[in-house]
PDB file of C-alpha atoms (C1' of nucleotides) in Angstrom:
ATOM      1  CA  UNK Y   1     -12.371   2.151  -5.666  1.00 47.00           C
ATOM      2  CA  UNK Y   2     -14.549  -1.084  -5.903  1.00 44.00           C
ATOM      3  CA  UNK Y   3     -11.777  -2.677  -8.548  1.00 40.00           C
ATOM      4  CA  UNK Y   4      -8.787  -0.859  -7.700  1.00 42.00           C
ATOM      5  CA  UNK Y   5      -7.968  -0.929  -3.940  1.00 52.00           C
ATOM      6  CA  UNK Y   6      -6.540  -3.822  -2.725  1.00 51.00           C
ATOM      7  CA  UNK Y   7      -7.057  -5.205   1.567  1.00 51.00           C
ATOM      8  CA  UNK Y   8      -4.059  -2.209   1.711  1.00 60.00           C
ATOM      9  CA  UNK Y   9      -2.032  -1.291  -1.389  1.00 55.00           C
ATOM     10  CA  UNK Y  10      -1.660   1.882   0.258  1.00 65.00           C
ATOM     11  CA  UNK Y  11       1.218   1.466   2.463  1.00 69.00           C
ATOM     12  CA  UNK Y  12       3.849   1.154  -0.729  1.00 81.00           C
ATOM     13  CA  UNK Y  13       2.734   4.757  -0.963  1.00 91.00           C
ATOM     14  CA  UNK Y  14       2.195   6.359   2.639  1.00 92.00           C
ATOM     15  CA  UNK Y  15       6.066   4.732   3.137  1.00 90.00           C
ATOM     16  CA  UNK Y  16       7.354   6.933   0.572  1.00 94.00           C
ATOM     17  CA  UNK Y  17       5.242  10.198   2.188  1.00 93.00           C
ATOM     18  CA  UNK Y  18       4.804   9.543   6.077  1.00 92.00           C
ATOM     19  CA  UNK Y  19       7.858  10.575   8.142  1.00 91.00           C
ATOM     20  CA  UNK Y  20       7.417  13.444  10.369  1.00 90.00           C
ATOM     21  CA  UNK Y  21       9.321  15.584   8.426  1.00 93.00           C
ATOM     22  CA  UNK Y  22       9.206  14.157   4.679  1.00 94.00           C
ATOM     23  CA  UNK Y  23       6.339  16.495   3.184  1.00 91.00           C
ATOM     24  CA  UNK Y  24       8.316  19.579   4.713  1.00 93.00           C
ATOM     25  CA  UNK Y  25      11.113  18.590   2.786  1.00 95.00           C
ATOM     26  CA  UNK Y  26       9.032  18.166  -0.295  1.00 95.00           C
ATOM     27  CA  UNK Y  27       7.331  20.997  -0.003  1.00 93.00           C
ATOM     28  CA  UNK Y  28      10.638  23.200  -0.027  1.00 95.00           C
ATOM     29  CA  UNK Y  29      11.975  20.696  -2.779  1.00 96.00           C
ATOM     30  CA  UNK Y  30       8.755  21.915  -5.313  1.00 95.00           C
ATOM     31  CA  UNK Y  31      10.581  25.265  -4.612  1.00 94.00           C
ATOM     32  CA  UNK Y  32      13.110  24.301  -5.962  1.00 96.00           C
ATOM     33  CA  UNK Y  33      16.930  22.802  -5.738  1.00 98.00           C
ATOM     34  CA  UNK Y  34      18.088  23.313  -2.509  1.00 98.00           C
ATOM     35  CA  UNK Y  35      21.449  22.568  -0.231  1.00 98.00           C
ATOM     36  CA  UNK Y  36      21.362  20.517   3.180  1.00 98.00           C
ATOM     37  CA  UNK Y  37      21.872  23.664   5.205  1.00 97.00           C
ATOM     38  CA  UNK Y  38      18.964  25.935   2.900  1.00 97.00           C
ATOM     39  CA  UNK Y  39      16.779  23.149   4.002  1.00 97.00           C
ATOM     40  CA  UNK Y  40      17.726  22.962   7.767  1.00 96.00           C
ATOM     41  CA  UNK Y  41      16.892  26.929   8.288  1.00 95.00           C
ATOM     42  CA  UNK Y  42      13.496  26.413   6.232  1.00 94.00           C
ATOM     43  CA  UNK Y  43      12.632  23.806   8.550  1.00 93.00           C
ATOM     44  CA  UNK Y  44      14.127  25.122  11.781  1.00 91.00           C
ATOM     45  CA  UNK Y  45      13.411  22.566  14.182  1.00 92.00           C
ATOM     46  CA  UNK Y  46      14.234  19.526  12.102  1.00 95.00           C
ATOM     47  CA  UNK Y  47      17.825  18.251  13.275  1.00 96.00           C
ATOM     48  CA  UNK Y  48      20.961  17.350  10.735  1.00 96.00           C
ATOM     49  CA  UNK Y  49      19.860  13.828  11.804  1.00 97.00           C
ATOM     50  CA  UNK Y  50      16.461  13.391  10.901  1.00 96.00           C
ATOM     51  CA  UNK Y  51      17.247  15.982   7.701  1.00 97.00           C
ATOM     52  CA  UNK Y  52      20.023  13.354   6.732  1.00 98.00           C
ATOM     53  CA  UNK Y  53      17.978  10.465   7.595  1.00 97.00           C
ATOM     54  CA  UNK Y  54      14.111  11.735   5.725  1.00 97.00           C
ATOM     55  CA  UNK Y  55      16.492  12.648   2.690  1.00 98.00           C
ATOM     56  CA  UNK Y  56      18.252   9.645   2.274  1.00 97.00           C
ATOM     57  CA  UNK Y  57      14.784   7.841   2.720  1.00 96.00           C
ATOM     58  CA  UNK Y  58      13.401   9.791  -0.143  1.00 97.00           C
ATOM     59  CA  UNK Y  59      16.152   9.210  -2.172  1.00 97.00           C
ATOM     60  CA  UNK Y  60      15.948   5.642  -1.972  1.00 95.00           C
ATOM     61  CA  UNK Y  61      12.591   5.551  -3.206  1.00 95.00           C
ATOM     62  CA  UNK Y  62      13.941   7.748  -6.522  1.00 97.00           C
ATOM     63  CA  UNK Y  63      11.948  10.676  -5.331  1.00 97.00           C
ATOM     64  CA  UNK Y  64      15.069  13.481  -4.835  1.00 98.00           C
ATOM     65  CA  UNK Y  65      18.144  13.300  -6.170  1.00 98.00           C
ATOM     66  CA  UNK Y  66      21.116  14.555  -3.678  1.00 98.00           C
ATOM     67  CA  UNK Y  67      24.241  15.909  -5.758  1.00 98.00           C
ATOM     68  CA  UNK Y  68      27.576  16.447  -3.769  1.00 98.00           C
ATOM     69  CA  UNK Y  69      30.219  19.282  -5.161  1.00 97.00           C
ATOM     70  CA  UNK Y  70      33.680  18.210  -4.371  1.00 96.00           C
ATOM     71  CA  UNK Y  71      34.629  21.766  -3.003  1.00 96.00           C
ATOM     72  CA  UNK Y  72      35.419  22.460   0.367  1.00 94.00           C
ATOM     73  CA  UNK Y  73      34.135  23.155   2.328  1.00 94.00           C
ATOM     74  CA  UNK Y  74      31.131  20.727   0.751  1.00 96.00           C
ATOM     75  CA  UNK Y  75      28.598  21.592  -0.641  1.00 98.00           C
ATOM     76  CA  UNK Y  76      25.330  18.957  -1.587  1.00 98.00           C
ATOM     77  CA  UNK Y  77      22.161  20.055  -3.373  1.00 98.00           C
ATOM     78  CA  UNK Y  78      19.188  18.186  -2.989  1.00 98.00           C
ATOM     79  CA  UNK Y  79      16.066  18.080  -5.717  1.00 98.00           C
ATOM     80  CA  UNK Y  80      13.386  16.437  -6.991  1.00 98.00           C
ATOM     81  CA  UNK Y  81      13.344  14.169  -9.701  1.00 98.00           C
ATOM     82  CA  UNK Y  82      11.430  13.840 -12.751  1.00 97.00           C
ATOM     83  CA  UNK Y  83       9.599  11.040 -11.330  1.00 97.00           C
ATOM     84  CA  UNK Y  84       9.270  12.668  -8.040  1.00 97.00           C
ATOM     85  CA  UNK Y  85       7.116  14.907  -9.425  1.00 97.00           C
ATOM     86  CA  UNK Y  86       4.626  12.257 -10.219  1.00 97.00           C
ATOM     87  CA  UNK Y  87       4.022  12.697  -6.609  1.00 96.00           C
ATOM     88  CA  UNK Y  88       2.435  16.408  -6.757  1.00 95.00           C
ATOM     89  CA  UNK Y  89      -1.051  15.914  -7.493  1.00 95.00           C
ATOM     90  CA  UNK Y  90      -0.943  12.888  -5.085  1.00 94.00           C
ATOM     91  CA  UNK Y  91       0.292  15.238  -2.187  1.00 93.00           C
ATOM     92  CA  UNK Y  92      -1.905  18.278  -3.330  1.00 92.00           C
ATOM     93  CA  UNK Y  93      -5.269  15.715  -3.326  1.00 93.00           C
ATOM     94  CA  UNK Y  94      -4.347  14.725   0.558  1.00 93.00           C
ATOM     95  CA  UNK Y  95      -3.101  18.701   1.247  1.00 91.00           C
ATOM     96  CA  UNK Y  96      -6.416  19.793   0.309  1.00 92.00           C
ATOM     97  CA  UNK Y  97      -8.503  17.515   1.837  1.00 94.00           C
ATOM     98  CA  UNK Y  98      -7.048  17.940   4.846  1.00 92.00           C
ATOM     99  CA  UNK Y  99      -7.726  21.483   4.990  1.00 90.00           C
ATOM    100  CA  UNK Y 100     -11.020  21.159   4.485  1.00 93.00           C
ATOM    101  CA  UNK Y 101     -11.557  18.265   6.839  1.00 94.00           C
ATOM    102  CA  UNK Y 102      -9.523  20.839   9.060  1.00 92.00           C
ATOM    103  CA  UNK Y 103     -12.650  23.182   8.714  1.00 94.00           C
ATOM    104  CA  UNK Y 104     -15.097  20.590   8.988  1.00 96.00           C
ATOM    105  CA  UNK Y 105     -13.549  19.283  12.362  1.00 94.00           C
ATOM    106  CA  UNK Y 106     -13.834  22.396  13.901  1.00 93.00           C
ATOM    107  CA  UNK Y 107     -17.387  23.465  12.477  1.00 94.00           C
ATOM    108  CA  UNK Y 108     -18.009  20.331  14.375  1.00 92.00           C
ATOM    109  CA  UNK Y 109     -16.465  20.594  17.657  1.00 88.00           C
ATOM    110  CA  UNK Y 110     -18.177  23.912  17.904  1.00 90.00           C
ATOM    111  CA  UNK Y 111     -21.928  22.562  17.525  1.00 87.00           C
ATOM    112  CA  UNK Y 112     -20.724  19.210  19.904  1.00 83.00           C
ATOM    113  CA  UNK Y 113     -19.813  21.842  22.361  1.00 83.00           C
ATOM    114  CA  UNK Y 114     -23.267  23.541  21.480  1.00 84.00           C
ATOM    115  CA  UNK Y 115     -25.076  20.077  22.582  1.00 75.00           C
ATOM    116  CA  UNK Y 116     -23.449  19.476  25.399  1.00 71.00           C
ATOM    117  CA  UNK Y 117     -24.043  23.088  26.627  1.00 79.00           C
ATOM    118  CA  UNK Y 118     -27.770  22.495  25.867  1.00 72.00           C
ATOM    119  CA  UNK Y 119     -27.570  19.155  28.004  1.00 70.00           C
ATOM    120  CA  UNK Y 120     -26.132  20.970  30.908  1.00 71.00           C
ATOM    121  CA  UNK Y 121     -28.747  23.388  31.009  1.00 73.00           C
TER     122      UNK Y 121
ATOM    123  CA  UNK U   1       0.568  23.508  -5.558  1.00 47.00           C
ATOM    124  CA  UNK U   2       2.950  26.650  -5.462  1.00 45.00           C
ATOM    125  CA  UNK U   3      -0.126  28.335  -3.256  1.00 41.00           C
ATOM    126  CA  UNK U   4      -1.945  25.452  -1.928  1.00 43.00           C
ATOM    127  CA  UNK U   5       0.780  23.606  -0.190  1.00 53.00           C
ATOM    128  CA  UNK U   6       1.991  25.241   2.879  1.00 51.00           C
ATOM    129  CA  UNK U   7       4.745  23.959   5.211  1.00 52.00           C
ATOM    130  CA  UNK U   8       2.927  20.673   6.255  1.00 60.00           C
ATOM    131  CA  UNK U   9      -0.752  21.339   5.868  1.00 57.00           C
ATOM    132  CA  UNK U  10      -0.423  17.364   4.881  1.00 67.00           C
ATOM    133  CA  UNK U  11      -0.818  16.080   8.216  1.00 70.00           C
ATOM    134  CA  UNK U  12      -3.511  16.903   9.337  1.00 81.00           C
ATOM    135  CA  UNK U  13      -4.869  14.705   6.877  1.00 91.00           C
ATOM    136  CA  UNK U  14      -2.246  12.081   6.937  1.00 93.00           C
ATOM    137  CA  UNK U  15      -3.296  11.892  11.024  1.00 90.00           C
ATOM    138  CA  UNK U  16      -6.863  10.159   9.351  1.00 94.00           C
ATOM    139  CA  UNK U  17      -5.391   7.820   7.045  1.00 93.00           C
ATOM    140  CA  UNK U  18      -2.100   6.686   8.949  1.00 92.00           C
ATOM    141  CA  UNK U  19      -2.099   3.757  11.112  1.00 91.00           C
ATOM    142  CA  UNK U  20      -1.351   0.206  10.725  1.00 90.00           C
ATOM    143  CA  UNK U  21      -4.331  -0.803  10.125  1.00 93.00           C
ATOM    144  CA  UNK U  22      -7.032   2.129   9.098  1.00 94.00           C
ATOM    145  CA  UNK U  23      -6.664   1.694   5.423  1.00 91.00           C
ATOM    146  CA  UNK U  24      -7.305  -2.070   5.433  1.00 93.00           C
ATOM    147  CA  UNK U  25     -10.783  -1.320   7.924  1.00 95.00           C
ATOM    148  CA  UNK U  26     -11.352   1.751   5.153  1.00 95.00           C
ATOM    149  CA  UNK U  27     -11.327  -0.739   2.590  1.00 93.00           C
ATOM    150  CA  UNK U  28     -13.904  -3.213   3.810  1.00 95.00           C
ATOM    151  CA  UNK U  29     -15.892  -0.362   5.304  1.00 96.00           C
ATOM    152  CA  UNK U  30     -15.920   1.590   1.364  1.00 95.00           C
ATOM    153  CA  UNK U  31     -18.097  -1.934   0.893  1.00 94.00           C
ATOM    154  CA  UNK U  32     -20.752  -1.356   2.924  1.00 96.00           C
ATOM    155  CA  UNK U  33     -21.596  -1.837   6.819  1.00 98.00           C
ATOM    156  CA  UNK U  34     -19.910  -4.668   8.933  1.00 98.00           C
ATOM    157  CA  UNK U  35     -19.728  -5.435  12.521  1.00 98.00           C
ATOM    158  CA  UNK U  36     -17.298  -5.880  14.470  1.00 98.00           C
ATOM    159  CA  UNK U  37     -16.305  -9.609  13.745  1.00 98.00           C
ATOM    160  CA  UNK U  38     -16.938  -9.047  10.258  1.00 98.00           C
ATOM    161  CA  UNK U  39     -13.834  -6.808  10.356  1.00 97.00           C
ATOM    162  CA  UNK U  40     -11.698  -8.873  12.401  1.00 96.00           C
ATOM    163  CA  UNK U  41     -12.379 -12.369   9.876  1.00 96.00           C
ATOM    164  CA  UNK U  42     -12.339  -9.905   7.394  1.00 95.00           C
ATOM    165  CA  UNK U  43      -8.338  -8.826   8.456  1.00 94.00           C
ATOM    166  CA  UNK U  44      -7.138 -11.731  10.012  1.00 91.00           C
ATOM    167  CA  UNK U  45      -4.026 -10.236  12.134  1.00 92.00           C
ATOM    168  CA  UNK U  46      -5.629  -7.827  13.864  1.00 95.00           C
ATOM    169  CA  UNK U  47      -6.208  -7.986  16.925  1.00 96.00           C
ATOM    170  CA  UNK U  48      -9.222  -6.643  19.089  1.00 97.00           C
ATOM    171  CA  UNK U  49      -7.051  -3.887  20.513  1.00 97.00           C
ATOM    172  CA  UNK U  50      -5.990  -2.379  17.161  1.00 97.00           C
ATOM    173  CA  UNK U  51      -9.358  -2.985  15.956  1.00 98.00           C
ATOM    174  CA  UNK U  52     -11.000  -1.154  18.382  1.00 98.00           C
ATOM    175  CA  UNK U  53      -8.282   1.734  19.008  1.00 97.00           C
ATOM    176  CA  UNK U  54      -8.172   2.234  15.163  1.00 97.00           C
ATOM    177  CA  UNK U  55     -12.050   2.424  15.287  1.00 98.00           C
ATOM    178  CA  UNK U  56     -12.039   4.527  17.455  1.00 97.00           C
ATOM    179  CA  UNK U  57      -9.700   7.114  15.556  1.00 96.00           C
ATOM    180  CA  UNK U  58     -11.740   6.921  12.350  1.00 97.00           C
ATOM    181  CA  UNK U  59     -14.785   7.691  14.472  1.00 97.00           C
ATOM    182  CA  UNK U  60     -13.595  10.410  16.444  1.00 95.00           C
ATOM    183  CA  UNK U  61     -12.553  11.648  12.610  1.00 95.00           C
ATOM    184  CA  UNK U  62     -15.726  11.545  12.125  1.00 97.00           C
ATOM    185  CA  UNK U  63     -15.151   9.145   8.803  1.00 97.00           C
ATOM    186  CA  UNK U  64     -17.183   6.436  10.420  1.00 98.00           C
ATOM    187  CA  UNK U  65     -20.305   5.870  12.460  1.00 98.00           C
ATOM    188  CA  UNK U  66     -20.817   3.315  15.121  1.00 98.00           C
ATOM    189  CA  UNK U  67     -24.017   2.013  15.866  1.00 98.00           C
ATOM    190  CA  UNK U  68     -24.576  -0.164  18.798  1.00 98.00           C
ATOM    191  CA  UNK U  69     -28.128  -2.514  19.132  1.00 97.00           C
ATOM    192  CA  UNK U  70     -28.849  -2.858  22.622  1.00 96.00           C
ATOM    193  CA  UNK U  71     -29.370  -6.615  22.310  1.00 96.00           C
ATOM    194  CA  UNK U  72     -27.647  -9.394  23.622  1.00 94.00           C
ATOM    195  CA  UNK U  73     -24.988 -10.559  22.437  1.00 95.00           C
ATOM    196  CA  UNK U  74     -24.108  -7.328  21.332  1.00 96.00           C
ATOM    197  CA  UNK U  75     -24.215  -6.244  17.927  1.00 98.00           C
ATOM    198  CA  UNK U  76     -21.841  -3.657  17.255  1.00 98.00           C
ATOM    199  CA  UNK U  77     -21.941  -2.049  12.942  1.00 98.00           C
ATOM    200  CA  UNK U  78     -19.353   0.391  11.579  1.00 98.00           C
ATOM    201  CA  UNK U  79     -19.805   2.037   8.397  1.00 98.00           C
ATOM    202  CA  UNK U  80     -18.922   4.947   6.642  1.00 98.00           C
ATOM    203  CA  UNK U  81     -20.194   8.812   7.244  1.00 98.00           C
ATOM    204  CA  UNK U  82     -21.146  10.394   4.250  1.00 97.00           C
ATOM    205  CA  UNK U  83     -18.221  12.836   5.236  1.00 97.00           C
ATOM    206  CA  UNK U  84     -15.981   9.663   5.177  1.00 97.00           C
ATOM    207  CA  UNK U  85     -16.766   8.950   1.193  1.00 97.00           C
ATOM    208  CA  UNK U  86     -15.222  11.768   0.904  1.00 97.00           C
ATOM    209  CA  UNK U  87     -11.689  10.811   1.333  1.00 96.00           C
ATOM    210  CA  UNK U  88     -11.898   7.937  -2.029  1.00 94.00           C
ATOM    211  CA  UNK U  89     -10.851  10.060  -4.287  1.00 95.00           C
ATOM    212  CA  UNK U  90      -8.095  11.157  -1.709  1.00 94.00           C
ATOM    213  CA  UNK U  91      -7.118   7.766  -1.105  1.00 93.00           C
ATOM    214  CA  UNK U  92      -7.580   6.204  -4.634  1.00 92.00           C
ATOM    215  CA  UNK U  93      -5.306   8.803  -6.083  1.00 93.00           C
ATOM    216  CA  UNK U  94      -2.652   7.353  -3.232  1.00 93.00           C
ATOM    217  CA  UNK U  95      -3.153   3.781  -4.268  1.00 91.00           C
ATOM    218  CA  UNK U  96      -3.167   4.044  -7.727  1.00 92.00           C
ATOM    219  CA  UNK U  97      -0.022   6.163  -6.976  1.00 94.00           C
ATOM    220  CA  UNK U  98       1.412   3.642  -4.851  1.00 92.00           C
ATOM    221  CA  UNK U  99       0.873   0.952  -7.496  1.00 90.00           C
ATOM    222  CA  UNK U 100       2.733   2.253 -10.293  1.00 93.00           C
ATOM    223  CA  UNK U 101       5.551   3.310  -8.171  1.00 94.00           C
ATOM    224  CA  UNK U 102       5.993  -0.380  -7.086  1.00 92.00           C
ATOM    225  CA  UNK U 103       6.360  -0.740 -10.793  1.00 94.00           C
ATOM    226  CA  UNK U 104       8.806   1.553 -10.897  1.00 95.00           C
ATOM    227  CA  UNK U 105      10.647   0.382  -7.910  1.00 94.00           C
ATOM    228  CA  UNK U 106      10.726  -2.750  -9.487  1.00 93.00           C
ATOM    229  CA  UNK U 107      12.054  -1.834 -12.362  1.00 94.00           C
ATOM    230  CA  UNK U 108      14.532   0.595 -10.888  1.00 92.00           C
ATOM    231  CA  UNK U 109      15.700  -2.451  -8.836  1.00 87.00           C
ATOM    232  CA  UNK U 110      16.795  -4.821 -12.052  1.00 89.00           C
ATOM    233  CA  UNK U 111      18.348  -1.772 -13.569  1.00 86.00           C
ATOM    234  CA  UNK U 112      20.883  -0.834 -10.725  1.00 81.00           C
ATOM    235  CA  UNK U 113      21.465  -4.711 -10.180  1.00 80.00           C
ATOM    236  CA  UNK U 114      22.185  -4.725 -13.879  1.00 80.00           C
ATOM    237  CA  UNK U 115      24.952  -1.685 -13.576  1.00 71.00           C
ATOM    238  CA  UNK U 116      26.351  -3.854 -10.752  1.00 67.00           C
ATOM    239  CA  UNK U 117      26.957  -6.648 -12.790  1.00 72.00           C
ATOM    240  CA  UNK U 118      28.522  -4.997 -14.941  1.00 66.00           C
ATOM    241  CA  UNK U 119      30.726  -3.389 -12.854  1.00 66.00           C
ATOM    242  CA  UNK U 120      32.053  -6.541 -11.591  1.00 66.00           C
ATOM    243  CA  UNK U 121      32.723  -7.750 -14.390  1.00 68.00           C
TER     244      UNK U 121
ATOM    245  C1'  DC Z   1      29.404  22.301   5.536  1.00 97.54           C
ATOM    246  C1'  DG Z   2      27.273  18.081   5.702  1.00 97.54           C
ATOM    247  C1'  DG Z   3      27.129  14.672   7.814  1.00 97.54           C
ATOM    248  C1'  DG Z   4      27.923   9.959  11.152  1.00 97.54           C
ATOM    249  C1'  DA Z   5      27.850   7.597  15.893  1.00 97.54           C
ATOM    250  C1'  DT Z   6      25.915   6.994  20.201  1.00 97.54           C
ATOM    251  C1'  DC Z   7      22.564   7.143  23.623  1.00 97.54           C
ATOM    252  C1'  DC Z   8      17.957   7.955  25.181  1.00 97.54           C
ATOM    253  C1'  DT Z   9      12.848   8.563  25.248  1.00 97.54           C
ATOM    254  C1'  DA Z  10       8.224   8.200  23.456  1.00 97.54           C
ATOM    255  C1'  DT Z  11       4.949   5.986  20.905  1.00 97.54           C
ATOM    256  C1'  DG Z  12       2.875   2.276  18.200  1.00 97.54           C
ATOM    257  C1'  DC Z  13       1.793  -2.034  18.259  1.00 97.54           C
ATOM    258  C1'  DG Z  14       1.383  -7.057  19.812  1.00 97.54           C
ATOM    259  C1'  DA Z  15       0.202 -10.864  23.266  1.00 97.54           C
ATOM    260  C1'  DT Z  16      -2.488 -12.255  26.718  1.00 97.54           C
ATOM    261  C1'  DA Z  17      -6.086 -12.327  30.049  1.00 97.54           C
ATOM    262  C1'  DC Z  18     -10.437 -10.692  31.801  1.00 97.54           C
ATOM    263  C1'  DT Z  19     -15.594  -8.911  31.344  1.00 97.54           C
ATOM    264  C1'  DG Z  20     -20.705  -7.294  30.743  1.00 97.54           C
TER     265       DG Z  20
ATOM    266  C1'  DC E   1     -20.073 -10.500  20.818  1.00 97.54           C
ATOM    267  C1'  DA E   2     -17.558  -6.686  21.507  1.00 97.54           C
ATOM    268  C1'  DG E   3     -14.983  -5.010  23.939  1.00 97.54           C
ATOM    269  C1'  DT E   4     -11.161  -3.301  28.270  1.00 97.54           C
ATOM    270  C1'  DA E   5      -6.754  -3.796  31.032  1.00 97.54           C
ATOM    271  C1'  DT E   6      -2.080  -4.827  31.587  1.00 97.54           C
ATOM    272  C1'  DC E   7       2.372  -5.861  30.140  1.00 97.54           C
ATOM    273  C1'  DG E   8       6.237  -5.662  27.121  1.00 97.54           C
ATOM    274  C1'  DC E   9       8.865  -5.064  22.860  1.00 97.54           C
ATOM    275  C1'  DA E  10      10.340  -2.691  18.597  1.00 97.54           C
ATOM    276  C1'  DT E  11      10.748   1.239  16.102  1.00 97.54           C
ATOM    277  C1'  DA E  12      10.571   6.377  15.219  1.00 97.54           C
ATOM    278  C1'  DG E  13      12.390  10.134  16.564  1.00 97.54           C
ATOM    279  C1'  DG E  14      15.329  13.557  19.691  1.00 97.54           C
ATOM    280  C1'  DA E  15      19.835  15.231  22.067  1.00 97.54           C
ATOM    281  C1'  DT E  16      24.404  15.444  21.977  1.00 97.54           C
ATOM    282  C1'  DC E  17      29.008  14.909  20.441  1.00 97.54           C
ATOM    283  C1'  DC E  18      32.461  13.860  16.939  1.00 97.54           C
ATOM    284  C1'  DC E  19      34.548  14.103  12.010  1.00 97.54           C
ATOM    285  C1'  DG E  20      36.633  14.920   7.079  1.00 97.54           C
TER     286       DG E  20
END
DNA sequence: CGGGATCCTATGCGATACTG
DNA sequence: CAGTATCGCATAGGATCCCG
């Protein structure tokens, strides 16, 4: 870390990732190719806007490729490409730490609710 | 990832890391203890607000400790948990990431400006 | 089907001033 | 020195409607 991390060379990277709905969208992209419309009933609540909007993001940083069928009606297929995939054990370091800092958050809350009980007795 | 990655187990983790200016404090802190005005000379732009707001996240994260002397002036130190090392690997596998895909960015760029050119031509 | 355009709200963040 | 309080702006994101 000492000779490698810059005052905050991470932001080139959390761009590419943060985006309230950008590792949903990966996540069903790992799954495979998928069109616009697979994606919006895997993510229900996401709207066309923000789908249209997170994809387009991603593909401008080279991680998804969108393909568009001239057929009507349309049909577009979005997946990942090659050098998307660089991104997977990036995403699966963060995914697990996070669950286990999940864990660890709540093991704590429990025994700082245990203190304070003991202080209000 | 396949079974490790659910639907967007990322941001729970992402929540710790994101903000303006937490990677930049992360970065000073991951070299040892520092007070207060140590961290703002230490990032210039900040300003006490952020500073103290994005403390305060990190802390209540329980990735760093704050430990106040009860002397006047106040001295105020942050530094690391010894949960909080846990997250370098996390976040040096994002920044070394986040380096080479400037790289490729880069490159990417001159290509596509390239194909332009030659369009027009 | 796969968007784009418009309008609106919520939040993050910055500037400034004040304080124990 | 190490904050807090208040104000205000810019951007991210949501709701809705329109379109080829």
């Amino acid at each position: 870390m000492e000779h490698t991390m810059e005052a905050c060379a991470l932001d080139p990277a959390l761009d590419v990732i943060v985006g309230k709905w950008k590792c949903s969208i990966l996540f069903h992209l790992f799954h495979g190719t998928k069109r616009f419309s697979e994606l919006q009933k895997g993510i229900p609540d996401i709207t066309k806007k923000m789908l249209t909007s997170q994809l387009r993001e991603l593909e401008e940083h080279d991680i998804i490729q969108r393909v568009v069928y001239p057929v009507v009606p349309p049909k577009v297929e979005y997946s990942l490409t090659e050098y998307g995939r660089t991104l997977e054990p990036v995403l699966s370091s963060i995914h697990q730490w996070g669950r286990s800092h999940a864990e660890h958050m709540r093991v704590r809350r429990s025994s700082l609710i245990l203190e304070d009980t003991r202080q209000s007795l």
